[in-house]
mmCIF file with all atom_site columns, C-alpha atoms and ligand atoms in Angstrom:
data_model
loop_
_atom_site.group_PDB
_atom_site.id
_atom_site.type_symbol
_atom_site.label_atom_id
_atom_site.label_alt_id
_atom_site.label_comp_id
_atom_site.label_asym_id
_atom_site.label_entity_id
_atom_site.label_seq_id
_atom_site.pdbx_PDB_ins_code
_atom_site.Cartn_x
_atom_site.Cartn_y
_atom_site.Cartn_z
_atom_site.occupancy
_atom_site.B_iso_or_equiv
_atom_site.pdbx_formal_charge
_atom_site.auth_seq_id
_atom_site.auth_comp_id
_atom_site.auth_asym_id
_atom_site.auth_atom_id
_atom_site.pdbx_PDB_model_num
ATOM   1   C CA  . MET O 1 1   ? 20.029  12.018  44.602 1.00 0.00 ? 278 MET O CA  1
ATOM   2   C CA  . ARG O 1 2   ? 17.983  9.395   42.750 1.00 0.00 ? 279 ARG O CA  1
ATOM   3   C CA  . GLY O 1 3   ? 14.196  8.949   43.021 1.00 0.00 ? 280 GLY O CA  1
ATOM   4   C CA  . LEU O 1 4   ? 12.068  5.865   42.363 1.00 0.00 ? 281 LEU O CA  1
ATOM   5   C CA  . HIS O 1 5   ? 8.720   5.907   40.580 1.00 0.00 ? 282 HIS O CA  1
ATOM   6   C CA  . VAL O 1 6   ? 6.785   2.636   40.317 1.00 0.00 ? 283 VAL O CA  1
ATOM   7   C CA  . GLY O 1 7   ? 3.902   1.868   37.983 1.00 0.00 ? 284 GLY O CA  1
ATOM   8   C CA  . ARG O 1 8   ? 2.590   -0.634  35.453 1.00 0.00 ? 285 ARG O CA  1
ATOM   9   C CA  . PHE O 1 9   ? 2.509   1.888   32.601 1.00 0.00 ? 286 PHE O CA  1
ATOM   10  C CA  . GLN O 1 10  ? -0.105  0.029   30.556 1.00 0.00 ? 287 GLN O CA  1
ATOM   11  C CA  . PRO O 1 11  ? 0.529   2.152   28.544 1.00 0.00 ? 288 PRO O CA  1
ATOM   12  C CA  . PHE O 1 12  ? 2.798   5.098   29.479 1.00 0.00 ? 289 PHE O CA  1
ATOM   13  C CA  . HIS O 1 13  ? 0.633   8.220   29.047 1.00 0.00 ? 290 HIS O CA  1
ATOM   14  C CA  . HIS O 1 14  ? 0.934   12.027  29.338 1.00 0.00 ? 291 HIS O CA  1
ATOM   15  C CA  . GLY O 1 15  ? 0.082   11.843  33.060 1.00 0.00 ? 292 GLY O CA  1
ATOM   16  C CA  . HIS O 1 16  ? 3.003   9.493   33.743 1.00 0.00 ? 293 HIS O CA  1
ATOM   17  C CA  . LEU O 1 17  ? 5.317   11.682  31.647 1.00 0.00 ? 294 LEU O CA  1
ATOM   18  C CA  . LYS O 1 18  ? 4.365   14.786  33.594 1.00 0.00 ? 295 LYS O CA  1
ATOM   19  C CA  . VAL O 1 19  ? 4.856   13.002  36.924 1.00 0.00 ? 296 VAL O CA  1
ATOM   20  C CA  . VAL O 1 20  ? 8.374   11.933  35.876 1.00 0.00 ? 297 VAL O CA  1
ATOM   21  C CA  . ASP O 1 21  ? 9.100   15.559  34.934 1.00 0.00 ? 298 ASP O CA  1
ATOM   22  C CA  . MET O 1 22  ? 7.810   16.722  38.337 1.00 0.00 ? 299 MET O CA  1
ATOM   23  C CA  . ILE O 1 23  ? 10.032  14.188  40.107 1.00 0.00 ? 300 ILE O CA  1
ATOM   24  C CA  . ALA O 1 24  ? 13.007  15.258  37.979 1.00 0.00 ? 301 ALA O CA  1
ATOM   25  C CA  . GLU O 1 25  ? 12.659  18.760  39.408 1.00 0.00 ? 302 GLU O CA  1
ATOM   26  C CA  . GLU O 1 26  ? 13.492  17.349  42.853 1.00 0.00 ? 303 GLU O CA  1
ATOM   27  C CA  . VAL O 1 27  ? 16.149  14.719  42.085 1.00 0.00 ? 304 VAL O CA  1
ATOM   28  C CA  . GLU O 1 28  ? 19.027  14.356  39.645 1.00 0.00 ? 305 GLU O CA  1
ATOM   29  C CA  . GLU O 1 29  ? 18.003  10.952  38.272 1.00 0.00 ? 306 GLU O CA  1
ATOM   30  C CA  . VAL O 1 30  ? 14.755  8.983   38.113 1.00 0.00 ? 307 VAL O CA  1
ATOM   31  C CA  . VAL O 1 31  ? 14.405  5.214   38.303 1.00 0.00 ? 308 VAL O CA  1
ATOM   32  C CA  . VAL O 1 32  ? 11.139  4.186   36.632 1.00 0.00 ? 309 VAL O CA  1
ATOM   33  C CA  . ALA O 1 33  ? 10.296  0.666   37.813 1.00 0.00 ? 310 ALA O CA  1
ATOM   34  C CA  . VAL O 1 34  ? 8.031   -1.072  35.314 1.00 0.00 ? 311 VAL O CA  1
ATOM   35  C CA  . GLY O 1 35  ? 5.919   -3.237  37.621 1.00 0.00 ? 312 GLY O CA  1
ATOM   36  C CA  . SER O 1 36  ? 4.150   -6.490  36.773 1.00 0.00 ? 313 SER O CA  1
ATOM   37  C CA  . ALA O 1 37  ? 6.871   -7.065  34.184 1.00 0.00 ? 314 ALA O CA  1
ATOM   38  C CA  . GLN O 1 38  ? 5.778   -10.672 33.645 1.00 0.00 ? 315 GLN O CA  1
ATOM   39  C CA  . LYS O 1 39  ? 2.312   -9.614  32.503 1.00 0.00 ? 316 LYS O CA  1
ATOM   40  C CA  . SER O 1 40  ? 1.220   -8.919  28.928 1.00 0.00 ? 317 SER O CA  1
ATOM   41  C CA  . HIS O 1 41  ? -1.426  -9.791  26.375 1.00 0.00 ? 318 HIS O CA  1
ATOM   42  C CA  . SER O 1 42  ? -4.418  -9.184  28.646 1.00 0.00 ? 319 SER O CA  1
ATOM   43  C CA  . THR O 1 43  ? -6.931  -6.353  28.651 1.00 0.00 ? 320 THR O CA  1
ATOM   44  C CA  . ARG O 1 44  ? -5.518  -4.894  31.888 1.00 0.00 ? 321 ARG O CA  1
ATOM   45  C CA  . ASN O 1 45  ? -1.890  -5.540  30.922 1.00 0.00 ? 322 ASN O CA  1
ATOM   46  C CA  . PRO O 1 46  ? -1.694  -5.554  27.130 1.00 0.00 ? 323 PRO O CA  1
ATOM   47  C CA  . PHE O 1 47  ? 1.958   -4.592  26.643 1.00 0.00 ? 324 PHE O CA  1
ATOM   48  C CA  . THR O 1 48  ? 5.117   -6.553  27.415 1.00 0.00 ? 325 THR O CA  1
ATOM   49  C CA  . ALA O 1 49  ? 7.821   -5.213  29.714 1.00 0.00 ? 326 ALA O CA  1
ATOM   50  C CA  . GLY O 1 50  ? 10.058  -4.622  26.697 1.00 0.00 ? 327 GLY O CA  1
ATOM   51  C CA  . GLU O 1 51  ? 7.355   -2.661  24.900 1.00 0.00 ? 328 GLU O CA  1
ATOM   52  C CA  . ARG O 1 52  ? 6.756   -0.529  27.991 1.00 0.00 ? 329 ARG O CA  1
ATOM   53  C CA  . VAL O 1 53  ? 10.504  0.091   28.430 1.00 0.00 ? 330 VAL O CA  1
ATOM   54  C CA  . SER O 1 54  ? 10.609  1.164   24.794 1.00 0.00 ? 331 SER O CA  1
ATOM   55  C CA  . MET O 1 55  ? 7.653   3.566   25.294 1.00 0.00 ? 332 MET O CA  1
ATOM   56  C CA  . ILE O 1 56  ? 9.259   5.132   28.374 1.00 0.00 ? 333 ILE O CA  1
ATOM   57  C CA  . THR O 1 57  ? 12.773  5.361   26.915 1.00 0.00 ? 334 THR O CA  1
ATOM   58  C CA  . LYS O 1 58  ? 11.593  7.025   23.713 1.00 0.00 ? 335 LYS O CA  1
ATOM   59  C CA  . ALA O 1 59  ? 9.114   9.376   25.396 1.00 0.00 ? 336 ALA O CA  1
ATOM   60  C CA  . LEU O 1 60  ? 11.813  10.613  27.793 1.00 0.00 ? 337 LEU O CA  1
ATOM   61  C CA  . GLU O 1 61  ? 14.647  10.723  25.269 1.00 0.00 ? 338 GLU O CA  1
ATOM   62  C CA  . ASP O 1 62  ? 14.743  14.508  24.898 1.00 0.00 ? 339 ASP O CA  1
ATOM   63  C CA  . HIS O 1 63  ? 14.115  15.244  28.565 1.00 0.00 ? 340 HIS O CA  1
ATOM   64  C CA  . GLU O 1 64  ? 16.926  16.651  30.630 1.00 0.00 ? 341 GLU O CA  1
ATOM   65  C CA  . ALA O 1 65  ? 16.942  14.221  33.565 1.00 0.00 ? 342 ALA O CA  1
ATOM   66  C CA  . THR O 1 66  ? 18.548  10.827  33.269 1.00 0.00 ? 343 THR O CA  1
ATOM   67  C CA  . THR O 1 67  ? 15.912  8.114   33.658 1.00 0.00 ? 344 THR O CA  1
ATOM   68  C CA  . TYR O 1 68  ? 16.289  4.350   33.905 1.00 0.00 ? 345 TYR O CA  1
ATOM   69  C CA  . ALA O 1 69  ? 13.309  2.158   33.019 1.00 0.00 ? 346 ALA O CA  1
ATOM   70  C CA  . ILE O 1 70  ? 13.741  -1.165  34.833 1.00 0.00 ? 347 ILE O CA  1
ATOM   71  C CA  . PRO O 1 71  ? 11.305  -4.088  34.518 1.00 0.00 ? 348 PRO O CA  1
ATOM   72  C CA  . VAL O 1 72  ? 10.361  -5.698  37.842 1.00 0.00 ? 349 VAL O CA  1
ATOM   73  C CA  . GLU O 1 73  ? 8.257   -8.859  38.057 1.00 0.00 ? 350 GLU O CA  1
ATOM   74  C CA  . ASP O 1 74  ? 5.634   -9.239  40.782 1.00 0.00 ? 351 ASP O CA  1
ATOM   75  C CA  . LEU O 1 75  ? 6.435   -11.392 43.766 1.00 0.00 ? 352 LEU O CA  1
ATOM   76  C CA  . ASN O 1 76  ? 3.951   -13.393 45.808 1.00 0.00 ? 353 ASN O CA  1
ATOM   77  C CA  . ARG O 1 77  ? 5.492   -12.067 49.036 1.00 0.00 ? 354 ARG O CA  1
ATOM   78  C CA  . ASN O 1 78  ? 4.874   -8.396  49.754 1.00 0.00 ? 355 ASN O CA  1
ATOM   79  C CA  . ALA O 1 79  ? 7.192   -8.519  52.791 1.00 0.00 ? 356 ALA O CA  1
ATOM   80  C CA  . VAL O 1 80  ? 10.288  -8.865  50.602 1.00 0.00 ? 357 VAL O CA  1
ATOM   81  C CA  . TRP O 1 81  ? 9.106   -6.983  47.489 1.00 0.00 ? 358 TRP O CA  1
ATOM   82  C CA  . THR O 1 82  ? 11.185  -3.850  48.183 1.00 0.00 ? 359 THR O CA  1
ATOM   83  C CA  . GLU O 1 83  ? 14.332  -6.006  48.461 1.00 0.00 ? 360 GLU O CA  1
ATOM   84  C CA  . HIS O 1 84  ? 13.349  -7.745  45.226 1.00 0.00 ? 361 HIS O CA  1
ATOM   85  C CA  . LEU O 1 85  ? 12.832  -4.404  43.437 1.00 0.00 ? 362 LEU O CA  1
ATOM   86  C CA  . LYS O 1 86  ? 16.072  -2.928  44.794 1.00 0.00 ? 363 LYS O CA  1
ATOM   87  C CA  . SER O 1 87  ? 18.030  -5.919  43.504 1.00 0.00 ? 364 SER O CA  1
ATOM   88  C CA  . PHE O 1 88  ? 17.233  -4.823  39.925 1.00 0.00 ? 365 PHE O CA  1
ATOM   89  C CA  . CYS O 1 89  ? 17.622  -1.047  40.244 1.00 0.00 ? 366 CYS O CA  1
ATOM   90  C CA  . PRO O 1 90  ? 20.413  1.498   40.641 1.00 0.00 ? 367 PRO O CA  1
ATOM   91  C CA  . PRO O 1 91  ? 20.496  2.812   44.225 1.00 0.00 ? 368 PRO O CA  1
ATOM   92  C CA  . PHE O 1 92  ? 17.770  5.370   45.044 1.00 0.00 ? 369 PHE O CA  1
ATOM   93  C CA  . GLN O 1 93  ? 17.166  7.463   48.157 1.00 0.00 ? 370 GLN O CA  1
ATOM   94  C CA  . VAL O 1 94  ? 13.539  8.620   47.864 1.00 0.00 ? 371 VAL O CA  1
ATOM   95  C CA  . VAL O 1 95  ? 10.355  6.926   46.648 1.00 0.00 ? 372 VAL O CA  1
ATOM   96  C CA  . TYR O 1 96  ? 7.463   8.648   44.863 1.00 0.00 ? 373 TYR O CA  1
ATOM   97  C CA  . SER O 1 97  ? 4.129   6.831   45.121 1.00 0.00 ? 374 SER O CA  1
ATOM   98  C CA  . ASN O 1 98  ? 0.453   7.266   45.961 1.00 0.00 ? 375 ASN O CA  1
ATOM   99  C CA  . ASN O 1 99  ? -0.187  3.535   46.182 1.00 0.00 ? 376 ASN O CA  1
ATOM   100 C CA  . PRO O 1 100 ? -0.886  2.758   49.904 1.00 0.00 ? 377 PRO O CA  1
ATOM   101 C CA  . LEU O 1 101 ? 0.769   -0.674  49.742 1.00 0.00 ? 378 LEU O CA  1
ATOM   102 C CA  . ILE O 1 102 ? 3.900   0.695   48.102 1.00 0.00 ? 379 ILE O CA  1
ATOM   103 C CA  . VAL O 1 103 ? 4.043   3.596   50.569 1.00 0.00 ? 380 VAL O CA  1
ATOM   104 C CA  . ARG O 1 104 ? 3.737   1.195   53.497 1.00 0.00 ? 381 ARG O CA  1
ATOM   105 C CA  . LEU O 1 105 ? 6.327   -1.286  52.190 1.00 0.00 ? 382 LEU O CA  1
ATOM   106 C CA  . PHE O 1 106 ? 8.957   1.375   51.463 1.00 0.00 ? 383 PHE O CA  1
ATOM   107 C CA  . GLU O 1 107 ? 8.343   3.243   54.735 1.00 0.00 ? 384 GLU O CA  1
ATOM   108 C CA  . GLU O 1 108 ? 8.832   -0.018  56.629 1.00 0.00 ? 385 GLU O CA  1
ATOM   109 C CA  . ASP O 1 109 ? 12.069  -0.409  54.676 1.00 0.00 ? 386 ASP O CA  1
ATOM   110 C CA  . GLY O 1 110 ? 13.224  3.000   55.976 1.00 0.00 ? 387 GLY O CA  1
ATOM   111 C CA  . PHE O 1 111 ? 12.731  5.107   52.837 1.00 0.00 ? 388 PHE O CA  1
ATOM   112 C CA  . GLU O 1 112 ? 11.399  8.623   52.605 1.00 0.00 ? 389 GLU O CA  1
ATOM   113 C CA  . VAL O 1 113 ? 8.201   8.406   50.516 1.00 0.00 ? 390 VAL O CA  1
ATOM   114 C CA  . ARG O 1 114 ? 6.824   11.497  48.793 1.00 0.00 ? 391 ARG O CA  1
ATOM   115 C CA  . LYS O 1 115 ? 3.137   11.527  47.820 1.00 0.00 ? 392 LYS O CA  1
ATOM   116 C CA  . GLY O 1 116 ? 0.876   13.758  45.806 1.00 0.00 ? 393 GLY O CA  1
ATOM   117 C CA  . HIS O 1 117 ? 2.666   13.827  42.481 1.00 0.00 ? 394 HIS O CA  1
ATOM   118 C CA  . LEU O 1 118 ? -0.407  13.657  40.240 1.00 0.00 ? 395 LEU O CA  1
ATOM   119 C CA  . PHE O 1 119 ? -1.200  15.252  36.940 1.00 0.00 ? 396 PHE O CA  1
ATOM   120 C CA  . GLU O 1 120 ? -4.791  15.647  35.697 1.00 0.00 ? 397 GLU O CA  1
ATOM   121 C CA  . ARG O 1 121 ? -5.835  12.235  37.028 1.00 0.00 ? 398 ARG O CA  1
ATOM   122 C CA  . ASP O 1 122 ? -9.369  12.703  35.678 1.00 0.00 ? 399 ASP O CA  1
ATOM   123 C CA  . ARG O 1 123 ? -8.039  13.112  32.174 1.00 0.00 ? 400 ARG O CA  1
ATOM   124 C CA  . TYR O 1 124 ? -5.066  10.756  32.031 1.00 0.00 ? 401 TYR O CA  1
ATOM   125 C CA  . SER O 1 125 ? -5.482  7.160   33.126 1.00 0.00 ? 402 SER O CA  1
ATOM   126 C CA  . GLY O 1 126 ? -4.245  3.840   31.764 1.00 0.00 ? 403 GLY O CA  1
ATOM   127 C CA  . THR O 1 127 ? -7.728  2.364   32.125 1.00 0.00 ? 404 THR O CA  1
ATOM   128 C CA  . GLU O 1 128 ? -9.156  5.163   29.977 1.00 0.00 ? 405 GLU O CA  1
ATOM   129 C CA  . VAL O 1 129 ? -6.483  4.669   27.276 1.00 0.00 ? 406 VAL O CA  1
ATOM   130 C CA  . ARG O 1 130 ? -7.135  0.914   27.129 1.00 0.00 ? 407 ARG O CA  1
ATOM   131 C CA  . GLN O 1 131 ? -10.897 1.397   27.074 1.00 0.00 ? 408 GLN O CA  1
ATOM   132 C CA  . ARG O 1 132 ? -10.633 3.849   24.194 1.00 0.00 ? 409 ARG O CA  1
ATOM   133 C CA  . MET O 1 133 ? -8.436  1.404   22.277 1.00 0.00 ? 410 MET O CA  1
ATOM   134 C CA  . ILE O 1 134 ? -11.047 -1.319  22.667 1.00 0.00 ? 411 ILE O CA  1
ATOM   135 C CA  . GLU O 1 135 ? -13.965 0.917   21.776 1.00 0.00 ? 412 GLU O CA  1
ATOM   136 C CA  . GLY O 1 136 ? -12.317 2.640   18.815 1.00 0.00 ? 413 GLY O CA  1
ATOM   137 C CA  . ASP O 1 137 ? -12.222 6.064   20.474 1.00 0.00 ? 414 ASP O CA  1
ATOM   138 C CA  . ASP O 1 138 ? -9.340  8.552   20.319 1.00 0.00 ? 415 ASP O CA  1
ATOM   139 C CA  . TRP O 1 139 ? -6.673  7.152   22.656 1.00 0.00 ? 416 TRP O CA  1
ATOM   140 C CA  . ARG O 1 140 ? -3.818  8.884   20.812 1.00 0.00 ? 417 ARG O CA  1
ATOM   141 C CA  . GLU O 1 141 ? -4.433  12.283  22.429 1.00 0.00 ? 418 GLU O CA  1
ATOM   142 C CA  . LEU O 1 142 ? -3.731  10.725  25.844 1.00 0.00 ? 419 LEU O CA  1
ATOM   143 C CA  . VAL O 1 143 ? -0.219  9.431   25.075 1.00 0.00 ? 420 VAL O CA  1
ATOM   144 C CA  . PRO O 1 144 ? 3.061   10.902  23.802 1.00 0.00 ? 421 PRO O CA  1
ATOM   145 C CA  . ASP O 1 145 ? 3.796   10.486  20.082 1.00 0.00 ? 422 ASP O CA  1
ATOM   146 C CA  . GLU O 1 146 ? 6.562   7.995   20.844 1.00 0.00 ? 423 GLU O CA  1
ATOM   147 C CA  . VAL O 1 147 ? 4.085   5.750   22.676 1.00 0.00 ? 424 VAL O CA  1
ATOM   148 C CA  . GLU O 1 148 ? 1.708   5.889   19.710 1.00 0.00 ? 425 GLU O CA  1
ATOM   149 C CA  . ASP O 1 149 ? 4.582   4.664   17.532 1.00 0.00 ? 426 ASP O CA  1
ATOM   150 C CA  . VAL O 1 150 ? 5.325   1.707   19.802 1.00 0.00 ? 427 VAL O CA  1
ATOM   151 C CA  . VAL O 1 151 ? 1.632   0.738   20.005 1.00 0.00 ? 428 VAL O CA  1
ATOM   152 C CA  . ASP O 1 152 ? 1.360   0.892   16.216 1.00 0.00 ? 429 ASP O CA  1
ATOM   153 C CA  . GLU O 1 153 ? 4.613   -1.028  15.732 1.00 0.00 ? 430 GLU O CA  1
ATOM   154 C CA  . VAL O 1 154 ? 3.283   -4.006  17.735 1.00 0.00 ? 431 VAL O CA  1
ATOM   155 C CA  . ASP O 1 155 ? -0.294  -3.746  16.412 1.00 0.00 ? 432 ASP O CA  1
ATOM   156 C CA  . GLY O 1 156 ? -1.301  -3.007  19.996 1.00 0.00 ? 433 GLY O CA  1
ATOM   157 C CA  . VAL O 1 157 ? -4.874  -1.897  19.366 1.00 0.00 ? 434 VAL O CA  1
ATOM   158 C CA  . GLN O 1 158 ? -5.752  -5.104  17.553 1.00 0.00 ? 435 GLN O CA  1
ATOM   159 C CA  . ARG O 1 159 ? -3.974  -7.074  20.289 1.00 0.00 ? 436 ARG O CA  1
ATOM   160 C CA  . ILE O 1 160 ? -6.007  -5.554  23.109 1.00 0.00 ? 437 ILE O CA  1
ATOM   161 C CA  . ARG O 1 161 ? -9.215  -6.075  21.145 1.00 0.00 ? 438 ARG O CA  1
ATOM   162 C CA  . ASP O 1 162 ? -8.291  -9.723  20.507 1.00 0.00 ? 439 ASP O CA  1
ATOM   163 C CA  . VAL O 1 163 ? -7.633  -10.452 24.172 1.00 0.00 ? 440 VAL O CA  1
ATOM   164 C CA  . ASP O 1 164 ? -10.477 -8.352  25.505 1.00 0.00 ? 441 ASP O CA  1
ATOM   165 C CA  . GLU O 1 165 ? -12.736 -9.949  28.080 1.00 0.00 ? 442 GLU O CA  1
ATOM   166 C CA  . ASP O 1 166 ? -15.895 -8.631  29.633 1.00 0.00 ? 443 ASP O CA  1
ATOM   167 C CA  . ASP O 1 167 ? -14.227 -7.988  33.015 1.00 0.00 ? 444 ASP O CA  1
ATOM   168 C CA  . TYR O 1 168 ? -11.445 -5.678  31.866 1.00 0.00 ? 445 TYR O CA  1
ATOM   169 C CA  . TYR O 1 169 ? -12.207 -2.770  34.210 1.00 0.00 ? 446 TYR O CA  1
HETATM 170 P P1  . NAP V 2 .   ? -1.196  0.095   39.400 1.00 0.00 ? 175 NAP V P1  1
HETATM 171 O O1  . NAP V 2 .   ? -1.946  -1.126  39.822 1.00 0.00 ? 175 NAP V O1  1
HETATM 172 O O2  . NAP V 2 .   ? -0.457  0.086   38.123 1.00 0.00 ? 175 NAP V O2  1
HETATM 173 O O3  . NAP V 2 .   ? -2.110  1.383   39.400 1.00 0.00 ? 175 NAP V O3  1
HETATM 174 C C1  . NAP V 2 .   ? -3.046  1.626   40.392 1.00 0.00 ? 175 NAP V C1  1
HETATM 175 C C2  . NAP V 2 .   ? -3.771  2.896   40.033 1.00 0.00 ? 175 NAP V C2  1
HETATM 176 O O4  . NAP V 2 .   ? -2.988  4.035   40.436 1.00 0.00 ? 175 NAP V O4  1
HETATM 177 C C3  . NAP V 2 .   ? -3.993  3.040   38.538 1.00 0.00 ? 175 NAP V C3  1
HETATM 178 O O5  . NAP V 2 .   ? -5.257  3.597   38.333 1.00 0.00 ? 175 NAP V O5  1
HETATM 179 C C4  . NAP V 2 .   ? -2.905  4.009   38.143 1.00 0.00 ? 175 NAP V C4  1
HETATM 180 O O6  . NAP V 2 .   ? -3.223  4.762   37.011 1.00 0.00 ? 175 NAP V O6  1
HETATM 181 C C5  . NAP V 2 .   ? -2.849  4.898   39.322 1.00 0.00 ? 175 NAP V C5  1
HETATM 182 N N1  . NAP V 2 .   ? -1.591  5.657   39.348 1.00 0.00 ? 175 NAP V N1  1
HETATM 183 C C6  . NAP V 2 .   ? -0.378  5.289   38.923 1.00 0.00 ? 175 NAP V C6  1
HETATM 184 N N2  . NAP V 2 .   ? 0.531   6.284   39.098 1.00 0.00 ? 175 NAP V N2  1
HETATM 185 C C7  . NAP V 2 .   ? -0.158  7.295   39.664 1.00 0.00 ? 175 NAP V C7  1
HETATM 186 C C8  . NAP V 2 .   ? 0.172   8.588   40.095 1.00 0.00 ? 175 NAP V C8  1
HETATM 187 N N3  . NAP V 2 .   ? 1.433   9.075   40.001 1.00 0.00 ? 175 NAP V N3  1
HETATM 188 N N4  . NAP V 2 .   ? -0.794  9.365   40.620 1.00 0.00 ? 175 NAP V N4  1
HETATM 189 C C9  . NAP V 2 .   ? -2.059  8.892   40.743 1.00 0.00 ? 175 NAP V C9  1
HETATM 190 N N5  . NAP V 2 .   ? -2.425  7.687   40.344 1.00 0.00 ? 175 NAP V N5  1
HETATM 191 C C10 . NAP V 2 .   ? -1.509  6.897   39.826 1.00 0.00 ? 175 NAP V C10 1
HETATM 192 O O7  . NAP V 2 .   ? -0.274  0.441   40.569 1.00 0.00 ? 175 NAP V O7  1
HETATM 193 P P2  . NAP V 2 .   ? 0.957   1.315   40.452 1.00 0.00 ? 175 NAP V P2  1
HETATM 194 O O8  . NAP V 2 .   ? 1.118   1.953   41.756 1.00 0.00 ? 175 NAP V O8  1
HETATM 195 O O9  . NAP V 2 .   ? 0.913   2.162   39.245 1.00 0.00 ? 175 NAP V O9  1
HETATM 196 O O10 . NAP V 2 .   ? 2.065   0.176   40.176 1.00 0.00 ? 175 NAP V O10 1
HETATM 197 C C11 . NAP V 2 .   ? 2.434   -0.653  41.167 1.00 0.00 ? 175 NAP V C11 1
HETATM 198 C C12 . NAP V 2 .   ? 3.242   -1.814  40.600 1.00 0.00 ? 175 NAP V C12 1
HETATM 199 O O11 . NAP V 2 .   ? 3.972   -2.369  41.683 1.00 0.00 ? 175 NAP V O11 1
HETATM 200 C C13 . NAP V 2 .   ? 2.338   -2.899  40.039 1.00 0.00 ? 175 NAP V C13 1
HETATM 201 O O12 . NAP V 2 .   ? 2.963   -3.507  38.946 1.00 0.00 ? 175 NAP V O12 1
HETATM 202 C C14 . NAP V 2 .   ? 2.263   -3.867  41.206 1.00 0.00 ? 175 NAP V C14 1
HETATM 203 O O13 . NAP V 2 .   ? 2.016   -5.204  40.814 1.00 0.00 ? 175 NAP V O13 1
HETATM 204 C C15 . NAP V 2 .   ? 3.672   -3.720  41.770 1.00 0.00 ? 175 NAP V C15 1
HETATM 205 N N6  . NAP V 2 .   ? 3.741   -4.193  43.174 1.00 0.00 ? 175 NAP V N6  1
HETATM 206 C C16 . NAP V 2 .   ? 4.058   -5.501  43.347 1.00 0.00 ? 175 NAP V C16 1
HETATM 207 C C17 . NAP V 2 .   ? 4.123   -6.019  44.630 1.00 0.00 ? 175 NAP V C17 1
HETATM 208 C C18 . NAP V 2 .   ? 4.449   -7.484  44.763 1.00 0.00 ? 175 NAP V C18 1
HETATM 209 O O14 . NAP V 2 .   ? 4.787   -8.079  43.730 1.00 0.00 ? 175 NAP V O14 1
HETATM 210 N N7  . NAP V 2 .   ? 4.403   -8.067  45.928 1.00 0.00 ? 175 NAP V N7  1
HETATM 211 C C19 . NAP V 2 .   ? 3.852   -5.218  45.744 1.00 0.00 ? 175 NAP V C19 1
HETATM 212 C C20 . NAP V 2 .   ? 3.547   -3.870  45.533 1.00 0.00 ? 175 NAP V C20 1
HETATM 213 C C21 . NAP V 2 .   ? 3.480   -3.364  44.227 1.00 0.00 ? 175 NAP V C21 1
HETATM 214 P P3  . NAP V 2 .   ? -2.664  4.415   35.568 1.00 0.00 ? 175 NAP V P3  1
HETATM 215 O O15 . NAP V 2 .   ? -3.335  3.150   35.157 1.00 0.00 ? 175 NAP V O15 1
HETATM 216 O O16 . NAP V 2 .   ? -3.043  5.577   34.766 1.00 0.00 ? 175 NAP V O16 1
HETATM 217 O O17 . NAP V 2 .   ? -1.188  4.237   35.732 1.00 0.00 ? 175 NAP V O17 1
#
């Protein structure tokens, strides 16, 4: 059985990694859909789809479960978004999400949706990582080493500071 996990992963942090590991305990393979693939170079979405795929692929390299990181662009029509997403992904049978819209859309599409796969939400959050990058605080402790490497490779901290706007929360 294959499970789907959707997120923006801006960037991929220890919380995301742990959630993928939790999902991998229940299914043989995990499809990680990298949402909002068209977005990058903003304070809320600093990293490109390719950079995020690279973060996820490297961070999960030594993990036992097979994972596929698949970029999926947003669509201005929620009613057909699950069909859009499925057209890019290997077949999956169960969806893991806590996002009410995603839960609703996949349930309407006939999928089993499993909720509650969280890991230390108070500690690990993409918003917190991005905020620390902007403010010069220690963001590195919140992400896997492989993600640090990708951020450094693309000069990601300087990028997010350059594109920062006042309304980034
Ligand atoms: P999101 O907008 O990226 O994140 C929403 C919030 O949920 C963030 O604070 C996120 O934290 C948090 N979160 C993510 N995974 C979590 C988890 N396992 N447990 C608890 N909180 C979690 O939404 P998303 O659900 O992660 O990603 C949804 C993606 O699907 C987006 O790219 C969205 O655009 C796309 N989508 C598109 C359409 C459409 O195009 N019509 C429709 C539905 C969804 P972090 O920042 O730490 O990840």
